[in-house]
Coordinates of C-alpha atoms in Angstrom, one line a residue:
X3 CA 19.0 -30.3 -2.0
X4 CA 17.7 -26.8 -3.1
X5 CA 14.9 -25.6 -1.0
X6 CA 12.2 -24.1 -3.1
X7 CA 10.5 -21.1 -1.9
X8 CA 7.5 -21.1 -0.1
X9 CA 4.5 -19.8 -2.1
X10 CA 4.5 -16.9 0.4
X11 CA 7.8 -15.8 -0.7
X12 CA 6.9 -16.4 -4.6
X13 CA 3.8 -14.1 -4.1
X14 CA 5.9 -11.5 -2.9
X15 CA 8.7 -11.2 -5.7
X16 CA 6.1 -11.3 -8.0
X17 CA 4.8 -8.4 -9.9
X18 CA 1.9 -6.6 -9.6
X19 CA -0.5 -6.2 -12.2
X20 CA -2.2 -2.7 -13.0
X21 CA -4.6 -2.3 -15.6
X22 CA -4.8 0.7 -18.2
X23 CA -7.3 1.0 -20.2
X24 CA -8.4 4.1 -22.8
X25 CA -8.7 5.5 -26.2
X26 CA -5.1 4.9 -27.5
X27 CA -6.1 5.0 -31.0
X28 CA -9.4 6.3 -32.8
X29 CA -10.5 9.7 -32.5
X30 CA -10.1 9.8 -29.0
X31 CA -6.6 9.1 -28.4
X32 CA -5.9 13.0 -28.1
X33 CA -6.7 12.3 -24.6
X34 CA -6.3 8.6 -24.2
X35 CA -2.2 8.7 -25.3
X36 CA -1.1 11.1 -22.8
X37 CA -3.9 9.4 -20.3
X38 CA -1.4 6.3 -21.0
X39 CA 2.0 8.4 -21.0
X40 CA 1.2 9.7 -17.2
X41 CA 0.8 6.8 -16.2
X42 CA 3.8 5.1 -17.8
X43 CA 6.0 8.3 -16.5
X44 CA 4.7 8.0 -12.8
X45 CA 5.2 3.6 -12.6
X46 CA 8.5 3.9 -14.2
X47 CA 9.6 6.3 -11.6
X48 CA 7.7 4.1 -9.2
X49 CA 9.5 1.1 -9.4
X50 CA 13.1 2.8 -10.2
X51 CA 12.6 3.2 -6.0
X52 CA 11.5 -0.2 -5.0
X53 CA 7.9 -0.6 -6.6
X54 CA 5.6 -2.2 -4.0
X55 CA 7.4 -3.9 -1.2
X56 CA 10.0 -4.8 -4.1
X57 CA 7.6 -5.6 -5.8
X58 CA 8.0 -4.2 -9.8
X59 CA 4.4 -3.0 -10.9
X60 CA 3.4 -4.3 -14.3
X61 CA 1.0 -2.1 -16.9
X62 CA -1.6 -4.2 -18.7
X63 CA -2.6 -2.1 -21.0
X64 CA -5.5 -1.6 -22.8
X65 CA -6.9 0.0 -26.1
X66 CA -10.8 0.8 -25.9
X67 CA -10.7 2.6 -28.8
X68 CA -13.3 5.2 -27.9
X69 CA -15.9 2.3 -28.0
X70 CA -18.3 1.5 -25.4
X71 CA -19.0 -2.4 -26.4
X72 CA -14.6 -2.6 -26.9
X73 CA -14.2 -1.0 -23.3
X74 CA -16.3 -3.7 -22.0
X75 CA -14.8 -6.2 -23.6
X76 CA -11.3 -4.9 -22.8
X77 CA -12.8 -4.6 -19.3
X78 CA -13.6 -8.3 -18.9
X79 CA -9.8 -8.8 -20.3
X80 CA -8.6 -7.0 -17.6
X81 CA -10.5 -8.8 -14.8
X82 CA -9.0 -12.3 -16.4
X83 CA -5.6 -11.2 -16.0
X84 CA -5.7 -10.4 -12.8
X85 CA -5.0 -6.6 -12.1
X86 CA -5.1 -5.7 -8.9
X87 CA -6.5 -1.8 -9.9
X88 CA -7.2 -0.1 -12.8
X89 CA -6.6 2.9 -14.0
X90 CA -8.7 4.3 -17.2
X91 CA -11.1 6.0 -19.4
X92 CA -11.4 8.9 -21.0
X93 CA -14.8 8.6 -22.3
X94 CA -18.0 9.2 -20.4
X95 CA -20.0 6.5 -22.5
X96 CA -17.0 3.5 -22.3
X97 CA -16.8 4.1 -18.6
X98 CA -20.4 3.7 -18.2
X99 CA -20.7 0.6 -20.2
X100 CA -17.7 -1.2 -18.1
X101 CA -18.4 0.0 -14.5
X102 CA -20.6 -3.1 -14.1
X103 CA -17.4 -5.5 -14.9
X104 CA -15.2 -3.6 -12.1
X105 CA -17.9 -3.4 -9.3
X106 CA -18.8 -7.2 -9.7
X107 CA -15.2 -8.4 -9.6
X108 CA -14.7 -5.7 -7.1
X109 CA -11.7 -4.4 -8.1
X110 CA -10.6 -0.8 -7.9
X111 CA -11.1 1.5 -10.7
X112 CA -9.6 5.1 -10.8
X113 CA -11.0 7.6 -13.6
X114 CA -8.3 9.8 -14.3
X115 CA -10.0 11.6 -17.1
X116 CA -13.9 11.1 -18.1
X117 CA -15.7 13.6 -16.3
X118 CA -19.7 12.4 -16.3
X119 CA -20.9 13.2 -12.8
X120 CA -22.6 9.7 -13.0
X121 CA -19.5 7.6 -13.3
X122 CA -18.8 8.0 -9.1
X123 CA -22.7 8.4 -8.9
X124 CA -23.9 5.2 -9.9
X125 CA -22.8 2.9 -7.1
X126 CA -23.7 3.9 -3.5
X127 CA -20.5 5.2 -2.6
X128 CA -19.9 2.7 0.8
X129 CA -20.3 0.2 -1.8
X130 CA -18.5 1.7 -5.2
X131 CA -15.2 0.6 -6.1
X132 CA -15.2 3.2 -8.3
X133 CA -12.5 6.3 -8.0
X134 CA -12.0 9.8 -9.8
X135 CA -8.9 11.7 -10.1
X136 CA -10.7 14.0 -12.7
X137 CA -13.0 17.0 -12.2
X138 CA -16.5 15.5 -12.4
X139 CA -18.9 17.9 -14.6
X140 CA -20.8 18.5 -11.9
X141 CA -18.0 21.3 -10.7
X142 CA -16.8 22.0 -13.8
X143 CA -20.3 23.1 -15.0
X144 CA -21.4 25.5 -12.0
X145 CA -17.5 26.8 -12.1
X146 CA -17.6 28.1 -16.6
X147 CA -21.6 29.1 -15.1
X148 CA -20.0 31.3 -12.4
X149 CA -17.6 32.6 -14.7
X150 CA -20.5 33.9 -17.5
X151 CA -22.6 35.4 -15.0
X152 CA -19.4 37.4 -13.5
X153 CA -18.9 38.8 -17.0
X154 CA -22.9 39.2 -17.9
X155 CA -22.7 36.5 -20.1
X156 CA -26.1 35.1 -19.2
X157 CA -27.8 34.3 -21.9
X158 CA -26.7 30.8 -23.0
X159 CA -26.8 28.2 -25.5
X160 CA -26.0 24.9 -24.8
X161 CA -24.4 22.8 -27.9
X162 CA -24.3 18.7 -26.5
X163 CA -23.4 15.7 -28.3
X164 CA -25.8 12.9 -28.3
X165 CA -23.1 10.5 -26.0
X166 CA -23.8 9.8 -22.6
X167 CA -21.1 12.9 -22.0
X168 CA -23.4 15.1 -23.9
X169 CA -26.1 13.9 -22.1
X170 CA -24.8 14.3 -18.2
X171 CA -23.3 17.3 -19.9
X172 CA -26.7 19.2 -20.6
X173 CA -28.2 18.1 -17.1
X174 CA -25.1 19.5 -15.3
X175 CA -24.9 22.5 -17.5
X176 CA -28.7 23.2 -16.8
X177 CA -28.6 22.6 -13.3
X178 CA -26.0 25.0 -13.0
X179 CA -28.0 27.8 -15.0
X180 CA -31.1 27.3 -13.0
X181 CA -29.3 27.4 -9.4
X182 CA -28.7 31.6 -11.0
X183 CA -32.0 31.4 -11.6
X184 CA -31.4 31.2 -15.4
X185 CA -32.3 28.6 -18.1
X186 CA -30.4 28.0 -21.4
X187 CA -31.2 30.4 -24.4
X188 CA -31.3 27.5 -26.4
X189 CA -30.2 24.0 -27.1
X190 CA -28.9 22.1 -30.0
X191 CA -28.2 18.6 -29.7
X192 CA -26.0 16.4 -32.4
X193 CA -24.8 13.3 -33.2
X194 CA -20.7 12.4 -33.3
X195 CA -19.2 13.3 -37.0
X196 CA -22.1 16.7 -37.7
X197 CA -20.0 18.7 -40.2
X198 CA -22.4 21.5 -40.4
X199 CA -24.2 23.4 -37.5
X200 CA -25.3 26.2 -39.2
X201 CA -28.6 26.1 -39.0
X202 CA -28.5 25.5 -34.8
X203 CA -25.9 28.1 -34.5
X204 CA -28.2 31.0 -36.6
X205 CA -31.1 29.4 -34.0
X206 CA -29.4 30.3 -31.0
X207 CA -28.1 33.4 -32.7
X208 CA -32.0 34.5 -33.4
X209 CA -32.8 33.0 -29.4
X210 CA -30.2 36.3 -28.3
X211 CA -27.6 33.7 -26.8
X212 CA -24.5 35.5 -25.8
X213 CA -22.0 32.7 -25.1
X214 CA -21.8 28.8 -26.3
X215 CA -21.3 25.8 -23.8
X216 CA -20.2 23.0 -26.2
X217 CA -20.5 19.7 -24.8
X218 CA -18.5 17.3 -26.8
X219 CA -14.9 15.7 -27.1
X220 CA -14.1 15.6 -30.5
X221 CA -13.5 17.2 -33.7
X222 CA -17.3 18.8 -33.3
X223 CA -16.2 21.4 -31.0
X224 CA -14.0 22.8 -34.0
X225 CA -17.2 22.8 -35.9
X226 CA -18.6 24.4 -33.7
X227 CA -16.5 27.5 -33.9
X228 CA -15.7 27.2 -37.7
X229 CA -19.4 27.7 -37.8
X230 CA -19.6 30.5 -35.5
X231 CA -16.8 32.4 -37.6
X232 CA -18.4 32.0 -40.7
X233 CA -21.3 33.6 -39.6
X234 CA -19.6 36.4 -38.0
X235 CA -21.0 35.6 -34.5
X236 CA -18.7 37.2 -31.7
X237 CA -19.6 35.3 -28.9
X238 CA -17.2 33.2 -26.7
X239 CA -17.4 29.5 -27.0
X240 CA -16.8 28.3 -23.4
X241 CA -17.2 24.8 -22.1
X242 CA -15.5 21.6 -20.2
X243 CA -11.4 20.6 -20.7
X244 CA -12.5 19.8 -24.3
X245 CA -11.6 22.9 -25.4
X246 CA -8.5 22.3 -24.8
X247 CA -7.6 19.4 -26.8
X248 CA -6.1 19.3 -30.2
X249 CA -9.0 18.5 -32.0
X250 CA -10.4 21.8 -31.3
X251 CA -7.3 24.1 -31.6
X252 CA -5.6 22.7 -34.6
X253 CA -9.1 21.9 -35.9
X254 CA -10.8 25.6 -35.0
X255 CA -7.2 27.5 -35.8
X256 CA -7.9 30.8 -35.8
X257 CA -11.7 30.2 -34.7
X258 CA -10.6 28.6 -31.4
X259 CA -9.0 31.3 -30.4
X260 CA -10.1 32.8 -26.8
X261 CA -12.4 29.7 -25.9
X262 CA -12.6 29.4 -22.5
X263 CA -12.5 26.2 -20.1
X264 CA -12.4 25.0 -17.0
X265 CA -8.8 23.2 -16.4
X266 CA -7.1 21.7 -13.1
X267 CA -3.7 21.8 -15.3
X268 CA -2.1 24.0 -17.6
X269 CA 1.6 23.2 -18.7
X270 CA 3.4 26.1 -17.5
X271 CA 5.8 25.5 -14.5
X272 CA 4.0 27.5 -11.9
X273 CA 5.7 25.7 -9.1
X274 CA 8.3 23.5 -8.4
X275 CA 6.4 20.2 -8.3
X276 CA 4.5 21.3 -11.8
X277 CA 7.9 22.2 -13.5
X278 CA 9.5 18.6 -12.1
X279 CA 6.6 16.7 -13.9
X280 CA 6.9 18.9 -17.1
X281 CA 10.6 18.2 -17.1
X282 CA 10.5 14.5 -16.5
X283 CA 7.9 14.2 -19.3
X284 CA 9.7 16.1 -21.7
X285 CA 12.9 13.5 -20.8
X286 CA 10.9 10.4 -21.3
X287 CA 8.6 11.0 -24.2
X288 CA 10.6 14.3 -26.0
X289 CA 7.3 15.9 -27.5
X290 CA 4.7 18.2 -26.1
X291 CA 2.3 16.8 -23.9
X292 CA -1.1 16.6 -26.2
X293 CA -3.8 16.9 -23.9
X294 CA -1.4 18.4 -20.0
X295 CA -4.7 17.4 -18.2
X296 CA -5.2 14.2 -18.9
X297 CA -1.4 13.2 -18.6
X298 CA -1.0 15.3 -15.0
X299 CA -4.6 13.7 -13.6
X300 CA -3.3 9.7 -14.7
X301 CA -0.2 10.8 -12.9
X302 CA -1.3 11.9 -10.1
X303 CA -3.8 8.2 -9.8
X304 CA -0.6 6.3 -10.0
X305 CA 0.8 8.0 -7.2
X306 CA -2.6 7.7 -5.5
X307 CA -2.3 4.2 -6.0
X308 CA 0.8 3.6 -4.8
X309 CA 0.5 5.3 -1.6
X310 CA -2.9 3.0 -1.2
X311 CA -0.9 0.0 -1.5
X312 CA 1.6 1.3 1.3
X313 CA -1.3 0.9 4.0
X314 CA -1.2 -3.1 2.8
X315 CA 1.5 -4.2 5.1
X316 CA 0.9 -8.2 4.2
X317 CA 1.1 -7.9 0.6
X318 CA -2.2 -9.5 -0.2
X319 CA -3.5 -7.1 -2.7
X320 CA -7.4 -8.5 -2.6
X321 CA -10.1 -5.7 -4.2
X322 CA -11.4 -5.2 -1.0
X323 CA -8.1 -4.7 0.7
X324 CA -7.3 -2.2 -2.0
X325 CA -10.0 -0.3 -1.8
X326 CA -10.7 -0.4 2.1
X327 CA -6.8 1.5 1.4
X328 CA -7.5 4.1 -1.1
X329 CA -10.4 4.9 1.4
X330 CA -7.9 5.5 3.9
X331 CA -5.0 6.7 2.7
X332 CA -2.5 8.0 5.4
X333 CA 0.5 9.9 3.7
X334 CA -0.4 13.5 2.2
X335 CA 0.4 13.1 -1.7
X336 CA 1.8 16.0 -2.8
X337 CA 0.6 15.6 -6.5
X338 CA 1.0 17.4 -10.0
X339 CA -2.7 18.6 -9.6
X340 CA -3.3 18.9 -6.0
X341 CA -2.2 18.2 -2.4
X342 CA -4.2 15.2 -2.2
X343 CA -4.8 14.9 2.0
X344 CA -7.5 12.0 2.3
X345 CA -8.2 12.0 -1.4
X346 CA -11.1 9.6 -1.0
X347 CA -13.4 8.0 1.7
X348 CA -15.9 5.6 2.5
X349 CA -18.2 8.2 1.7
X350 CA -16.5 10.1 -1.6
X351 CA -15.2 9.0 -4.1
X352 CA -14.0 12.1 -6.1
X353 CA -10.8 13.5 -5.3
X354 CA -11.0 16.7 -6.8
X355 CA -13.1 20.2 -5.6
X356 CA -14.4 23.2 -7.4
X357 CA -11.7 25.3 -5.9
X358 CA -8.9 23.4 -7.8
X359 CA -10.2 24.4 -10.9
X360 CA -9.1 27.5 -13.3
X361 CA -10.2 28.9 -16.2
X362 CA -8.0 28.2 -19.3
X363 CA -7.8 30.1 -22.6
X364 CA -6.8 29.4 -26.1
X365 CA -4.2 32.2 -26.8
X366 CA -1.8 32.0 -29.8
X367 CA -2.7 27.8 -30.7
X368 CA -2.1 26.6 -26.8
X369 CA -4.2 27.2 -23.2
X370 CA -2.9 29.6 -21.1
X371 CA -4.2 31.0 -17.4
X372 CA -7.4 33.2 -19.0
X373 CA -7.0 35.5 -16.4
X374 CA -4.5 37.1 -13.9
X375 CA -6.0 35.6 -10.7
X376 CA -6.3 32.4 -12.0
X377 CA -2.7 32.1 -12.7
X378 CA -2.0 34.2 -9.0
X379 CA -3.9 31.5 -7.7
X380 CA -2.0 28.5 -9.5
X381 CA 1.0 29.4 -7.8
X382 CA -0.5 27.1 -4.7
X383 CA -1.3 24.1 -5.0
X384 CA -5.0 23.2 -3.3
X385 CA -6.3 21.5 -1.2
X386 CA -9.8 19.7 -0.9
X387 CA -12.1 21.5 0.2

């Protein structure tokens, strides 16, 4: 007679299932493909050693398609098919509108991409089961501020979409001009789609602005600077990782051209673990990475993940027990982005600091180090500070 196995043993030989979710089509999937292909590059790798306890980890994927009400939906899908994490969003305003669906289920969610500082800030963080591996906007605000002031660029206007990323965008923007004792030349706010910001563009123009902070994810950063170029303006257009997505370069061409942002990852091989993630990806997917950033910061959460799960000796993956784990996380991770020692705690959430960031620049239709320390200083990799 065949003994059957236990359901112990079945637990363990079974998979384990990880949510994605993101833009993967819609005009958001700049980000939200390569958000997807990180992860895809890191789990394959993952379980080509073992998985989990020989346990093979299984992607539920996800398309949100850059839609709040569809990335709660998708969300509640998630949480019915069990996944023991997550590991998604690229938009400030879908995040929002699903964090609800994670933290009552409590199950682990890991933002590897949208950058509103209140995605980590919402839930006290004891409580939150809510994790970053992007660079909230409240560093990458104070860091492009920084920047401007060095270079006497102090007079600023501040172009924000009317999303919930525009939105945290202005505040963090704002608070970063006032801590210099500075307030924003001028503001123009928009909805998704504008064609034409003429008119706001000849307003802060006529307010003396001498540098734009655009606040917005799509194509409307390219309008943005088409705009600009038409009327002759010669001021830099600065801002948040935006800037370096397709939509803007391809979209701004010639007008795009040395935009500044802040970036944690630029796709040049700078060291040996960069150059072994750009040479894996180029193996598996054979195209240019669209948007490095959001492919090397879902990377890097996978890994995160996995070396979470390690500190679960028993197996029993429950949303506590996994986050209790990525709270404590023993083994240094020695990521594409940083050197993640004690990424997270019971007390932070975010696993990224202002001193990881640089400052990218459009140059010849791709982002390159803007300036010579910033790609001095890329040569290490950083630490949390």
């Amino acid at each position: 007679m065949l003994a059957h196995p236990s359901p112990a043993a079945s637990q363990q030989s079974a998979t384990i299932k990880v949510g994605v979710i993101g833009p993967l089509s819609g005009p958001s999937s700049d980000f939200g493909v390569p958000m997807l292909q990180g992860v895809e590059l890191a789990m394959e790798e993952i379980n080509a050693v073992g998985g989990y306890l020989n346990r093979r980890i299984e992607l539920v994927v996800k398309d949100d398609q850059g839609k709040p009400d569809e990335a709660e939906k998708k969300s509640k899908e998630l949480m019915a098919e069990g996944v023991v994490a997550t590991i998604g969003f690229c938009n400030t305003g879908n995040a929002l509108k699903s964090l609800e669906v994670f933290q009552n289920a409590k199950t682990p969610l890991i933002v590897p991409c949208a950058t509103g500082t209140p995605i980590t800030s919402k839930y006290p963080a004891p409580e939150s089961y809510i994790f970053r591996t992007s660079a909230r906007d409240a560093i990458q605000a104070p860091f492009v501020i920084d920047d401007l002031v060095k270079r006497g660029w102090k007079k600023v206007a501040i172009f924000a979409d009317a999303t919930g990323y525009g939105e945290s965008g202005l505040k963090d923007v704002t608070d970063a001009l006032a801590a210099k004792g500075l307030s924003p030349a001028y503001v123009a706010r928009f909805p998704l789609g504008v064609k034409d910001l003429t008119a706001e563009l000849q307003a802060a123009r006529n307010a003396g602005a001498n540098a734009i902070f655009s606040y917005t994810v799509g194509p409307e950063n390219a309008t943005i600077a088409l705009g600009r170029q038409a009327l002759q303006w010669d001021v830099p257009q600065v801002g948040a990782w935006p800037l370096s997505f397709p939509f803007f370069i391809k979209g701004g061409k010639d007008a795009a051209e040395g935009a500044l942002m802040a970036q944690t990852f630029i796709a040049e091989p700078s060291n040996i673990r960069r150059a072994a993630f750009l040479s894996a990806f180029d193996r598996k997917f054979n195209q240019p990475i669209a948007v490095p950033m959001a492919a090397a910061q879902s990377y890097d959460a996978s890994y995160l993940l996995l070396y979470s799960l390690f500190g679960i000796r028993d197996g029993k993956l429950t949303g506590p027990a996994v986050k209790a784990a990525l709270e404590n996380i023993k083994r240094t991770y020695y990521g594409v982005v940083a050197t993640y020692q004690r990424p997270f705690s019971l007390e932070d959430k975010n696993a990224l600091s202002q001193n990881m960031l640089v400052m990218g620049m459009v140059k010849d239709g791709k982002v390159t180090f803007a300036y010579p320390e910033d790609a001095r200083k890329n040569l290490l990799v950083q630490r949390k500070q």
